[in-house]
Amino acid sequence: MAEKKTTSKRKVSSKVAGQKTAPRCGLCGKKGKLTKTECCNQWICDDEDQYVLFSYARNSCHRNHSNYTLCAYHYNEGHEGDWRECKKCREAFETEMYVWYGTNEYNFVKLQNPPEFEPTRCAKCNAVIKLSEDAYSIKGGKYYCERCIAL
């Protein structure tokens, strides 16, 4: 029987040659089915197959790092240098989201001294909206919280 070719560039391993213990995911610490990130070459769970499409679940270490970090964004956009010093990355997001993408728990290395920002507020009721967590809508450049959208 012919061997099936894989198109993935990711390295998958449960044990590194010459190492006495298997590597662990740099985010959750689990051993087992691991791969290395393309952006920063860190061991991470090879678990994207566990994600249920359109569930918005954050149960995949690999997917979380790939989708919710400046590290992966910087790499995917083909930016030069270190993501923590990249002006293109800084200008790509509103400050609140830039800080979140650079400091959340899906990063191996976090942004040191992130810029300060005023919280985003609903244009109708003035409630604070956490752009990284809360449901909201934007109309005419103004943000509206989930409650005010439904009214």
mmCIF file of C-alpha atoms in Angstrom:
data_model
loop_
_atom_site.group_PDB
_atom_site.id
_atom_site.type_symbol
_atom_site.label_atom_id
_atom_site.label_comp_id
_atom_site.label_asym_id
_atom_site.label_seq_id
_atom_site.Cartn_x
_atom_site.Cartn_y
_atom_site.Cartn_z
ATOM 1 C CA MET A 1 0.000 0.000 0.000
ATOM 2 C CA ALA A 2 1.351 3.460 -0.919
ATOM 3 C CA GLU A 3 2.188 5.863 1.861
ATOM 4 C CA LYS A 4 -0.204 8.819 2.113
ATOM 5 C CA LYS A 5 1.491 12.205 1.680
ATOM 6 C CA THR A 6 0.673 15.069 4.001
ATOM 7 C CA THR A 7 0.555 18.693 2.883
ATOM 8 C CA SER A 8 1.066 20.119 6.357
ATOM 9 C CA LYS A 9 4.368 21.845 7.088
ATOM 10 C CA ARG A 10 3.904 21.352 10.820
ATOM 11 C CA LYS A 11 6.205 19.024 12.694
ATOM 12 C CA VAL A 12 4.282 16.559 14.845
ATOM 13 C CA SER A 13 5.961 14.671 17.645
ATOM 14 C CA SER A 14 5.283 12.899 20.866
ATOM 15 C CA LYS A 15 8.995 12.699 21.694
ATOM 16 C CA VAL A 16 12.014 14.618 20.456
ATOM 17 C CA ALA A 17 15.037 12.592 19.367
ATOM 18 C CA GLY A 18 17.723 12.624 22.038
ATOM 19 C CA GLN A 19 15.384 13.913 24.729
ATOM 20 C CA LYS A 20 14.632 11.718 27.732
ATOM 21 C CA THR A 21 11.191 13.205 28.274
ATOM 22 C CA ALA A 22 8.607 14.176 25.730
ATOM 23 C CA PRO A 23 8.099 17.898 25.189
ATOM 24 C CA ARG A 24 5.064 19.647 26.630
ATOM 25 C CA CYS A 25 2.720 22.213 25.148
ATOM 26 C CA GLY A 26 4.087 25.630 26.020
ATOM 27 C CA LEU A 27 0.563 26.894 26.736
ATOM 28 C CA CYS A 28 -1.253 24.144 28.649
ATOM 29 C CA GLY A 29 1.628 21.827 29.606
ATOM 30 C CA LYS A 30 0.110 18.662 28.118
ATOM 31 C CA LYS A 31 2.229 15.926 26.554
ATOM 32 C CA GLY A 32 1.193 13.840 23.591
ATOM 33 C CA LYS A 33 0.256 14.931 20.107
ATOM 34 C CA LEU A 34 2.286 18.114 19.674
ATOM 35 C CA THR A 35 3.484 20.271 16.819
ATOM 36 C CA LYS A 36 5.694 23.320 16.521
ATOM 37 C CA THR A 37 4.231 26.696 15.690
ATOM 38 C CA GLU A 38 5.334 28.126 12.358
ATOM 39 C CA CYS A 39 5.571 31.642 13.785
ATOM 40 C CA CYS A 40 7.763 31.115 16.855
ATOM 41 C CA ASN A 41 8.832 27.455 16.725
ATOM 42 C CA GLN A 42 7.275 26.561 20.098
ATOM 43 C CA TRP A 43 5.808 23.187 21.057
ATOM 44 C CA ILE A 44 2.027 23.328 21.149
ATOM 45 C CA CYS A 45 -0.882 20.867 21.176
ATOM 46 C CA ASP A 46 -1.736 19.638 17.692
ATOM 47 C CA ASP A 47 -5.437 19.859 18.499
ATOM 48 C CA GLU A 48 -7.146 21.952 15.851
ATOM 49 C CA ASP A 49 -9.136 18.868 14.854
ATOM 50 C CA GLN A 50 -10.955 19.183 18.216
ATOM 51 C CA TYR A 51 -12.452 22.546 17.232
ATOM 52 C CA VAL A 52 -16.109 22.483 16.184
ATOM 53 C CA LEU A 53 -16.685 24.844 13.278
ATOM 54 C CA PHE A 54 -18.567 28.051 14.230
ATOM 55 C CA SER A 55 -18.591 27.121 17.932
ATOM 56 C CA TYR A 56 -16.140 29.921 18.773
ATOM 57 C CA ALA A 57 -14.808 27.598 21.466
ATOM 58 C CA ARG A 58 -11.324 28.323 22.702
ATOM 59 C CA ASN A 59 -10.405 24.719 23.453
ATOM 60 C CA SER A 60 -7.543 24.390 20.951
ATOM 61 C CA CYS A 61 -4.083 25.600 21.976
ATOM 62 C CA HIS A 62 -2.891 25.656 18.365
ATOM 63 C CA ARG A 63 -5.963 27.487 17.056
ATOM 64 C CA ASN A 64 -5.902 29.982 19.929
ATOM 65 C CA HIS A 65 -2.260 30.884 19.302
ATOM 66 C CA SER A 66 -2.807 31.033 15.531
ATOM 67 C CA ASN A 67 -5.920 33.227 15.708
ATOM 68 C CA TYR A 68 -5.535 35.335 18.843
ATOM 69 C CA THR A 69 -1.899 36.485 19.054
ATOM 70 C CA LEU A 70 0.229 39.198 17.502
ATOM 71 C CA CYS A 71 2.982 36.599 17.157
ATOM 72 C CA ALA A 72 0.968 34.568 14.627
ATOM 73 C CA TYR A 73 -0.514 37.672 12.970
ATOM 74 C CA HIS A 74 2.960 39.144 12.460
ATOM 75 C CA TYR A 75 4.206 35.885 10.914
ATOM 76 C CA ASN A 76 1.124 35.375 8.717
ATOM 77 C CA GLU A 77 1.337 38.932 7.367
ATOM 78 C CA GLY A 78 5.004 38.442 6.505
ATOM 79 C CA HIS A 79 6.215 41.338 8.661
ATOM 80 C CA GLU A 80 9.936 41.710 9.319
ATOM 81 C CA GLY A 81 11.632 41.620 12.747
ATOM 82 C CA ASP A 82 10.165 40.991 16.182
ATOM 83 C CA TRP A 83 6.385 41.291 16.528
ATOM 84 C CA ARG A 84 6.802 43.197 19.807
ATOM 85 C CA GLU A 85 8.532 46.046 17.953
ATOM 86 C CA CYS A 86 6.522 45.937 14.719
ATOM 87 C CA LYS A 87 4.865 49.236 13.732
ATOM 88 C CA LYS A 88 2.682 47.498 11.140
ATOM 89 C CA CYS A 89 1.238 45.216 13.804
ATOM 90 C CA ARG A 90 0.692 48.169 16.154
ATOM 91 C CA GLU A 91 -1.211 50.103 13.475
ATOM 92 C CA ALA A 92 -3.330 47.124 12.401
ATOM 93 C CA PHE A 93 -5.503 47.091 15.527
ATOM 94 C CA GLU A 94 -7.265 49.440 17.887
ATOM 95 C CA THR A 95 -5.138 49.814 21.008
ATOM 96 C CA GLU A 96 -7.460 47.698 23.165
ATOM 97 C CA MET A 97 -7.240 44.735 20.780
ATOM 98 C CA TYR A 98 -3.509 45.226 20.168
ATOM 99 C CA VAL A 99 -2.926 44.956 23.924
ATOM 100 C CA TRP A 100 -5.171 41.893 24.218
ATOM 101 C CA TYR A 101 -3.558 40.094 21.243
ATOM 102 C CA GLY A 102 -0.135 40.781 22.758
ATOM 103 C CA THR A 103 -0.849 39.894 26.393
ATOM 104 C CA ASN A 104 -3.479 37.144 26.476
ATOM 105 C CA GLU A 105 -2.937 33.598 27.719
ATOM 106 C CA TYR A 106 -2.408 32.261 24.178
ATOM 107 C CA ASN A 107 1.033 33.888 23.930
ATOM 108 C CA PHE A 108 4.329 32.173 24.731
ATOM 109 C CA VAL A 109 5.948 35.596 25.170
ATOM 110 C CA LYS A 110 3.828 38.557 26.213
ATOM 111 C CA LEU A 111 4.095 42.173 25.204
ATOM 112 C CA GLN A 112 6.031 44.073 27.880
ATOM 113 C CA ASN A 113 4.765 47.545 28.822
ATOM 114 C CA PRO A 114 1.649 47.510 26.630
ATOM 115 C CA PRO A 115 0.190 50.924 25.792
ATOM 116 C CA GLU A 116 -2.607 52.269 27.958
ATOM 117 C CA PHE A 117 -6.074 52.753 26.504
ATOM 118 C CA GLU A 118 -9.489 54.023 27.486
ATOM 119 C CA PRO A 119 -12.084 51.254 27.686
ATOM 120 C CA THR A 120 -14.516 51.024 24.785
ATOM 121 C CA ARG A 121 -17.980 52.208 25.779
ATOM 122 C CA CYS A 122 -21.430 51.745 24.311
ATOM 123 C CA ALA A 123 -22.520 54.870 22.433
ATOM 124 C CA LYS A 124 -26.065 54.482 23.776
ATOM 125 C CA CYS A 125 -25.807 53.384 27.455
ATOM 126 C CA ASN A 126 -22.089 54.056 28.155
ATOM 127 C CA ALA A 127 -21.483 50.478 29.405
ATOM 128 C CA VAL A 128 -17.923 49.197 29.065
ATOM 129 C CA ILE A 129 -17.503 46.774 26.165
ATOM 130 C CA LYS A 130 -14.566 44.353 26.277
ATOM 131 C CA LEU A 131 -13.781 43.993 22.583
ATOM 132 C CA SER A 132 -12.016 40.656 23.131
ATOM 133 C CA GLU A 133 -14.950 39.046 24.976
ATOM 134 C CA ASP A 134 -18.241 40.858 24.620
ATOM 135 C CA ALA A 135 -20.786 40.883 21.842
ATOM 136 C CA TYR A 136 -21.118 44.279 20.194
ATOM 137 C CA SER A 137 -22.004 46.003 16.963
ATOM 138 C CA ILE A 138 -20.419 48.958 15.178
ATOM 139 C CA LYS A 139 -22.437 51.522 13.273
ATOM 140 C CA GLY A 140 -21.035 54.780 11.979
ATOM 141 C CA GLY A 141 -17.787 54.158 13.865
ATOM 142 C CA LYS A 142 -19.655 53.891 17.190
ATOM 143 C CA TYR A 143 -19.811 50.785 19.354
ATOM 144 C CA TYR A 144 -23.051 49.392 20.763
ATOM 145 C CA CYS A 145 -23.267 46.741 23.485
ATOM 146 C CA GLU A 146 -25.270 43.552 23.120
ATOM 147 C CA ARG A 147 -28.112 44.898 25.253
ATOM 148 C CA CYS A 148 -28.521 48.057 23.204
ATOM 149 C CA ILE A 149 -28.356 46.128 19.920
ATOM 150 C CA ALA A 150 -31.381 44.095 21.012
ATOM 151 C CA LEU A 151 -33.471 47.150 21.936
#
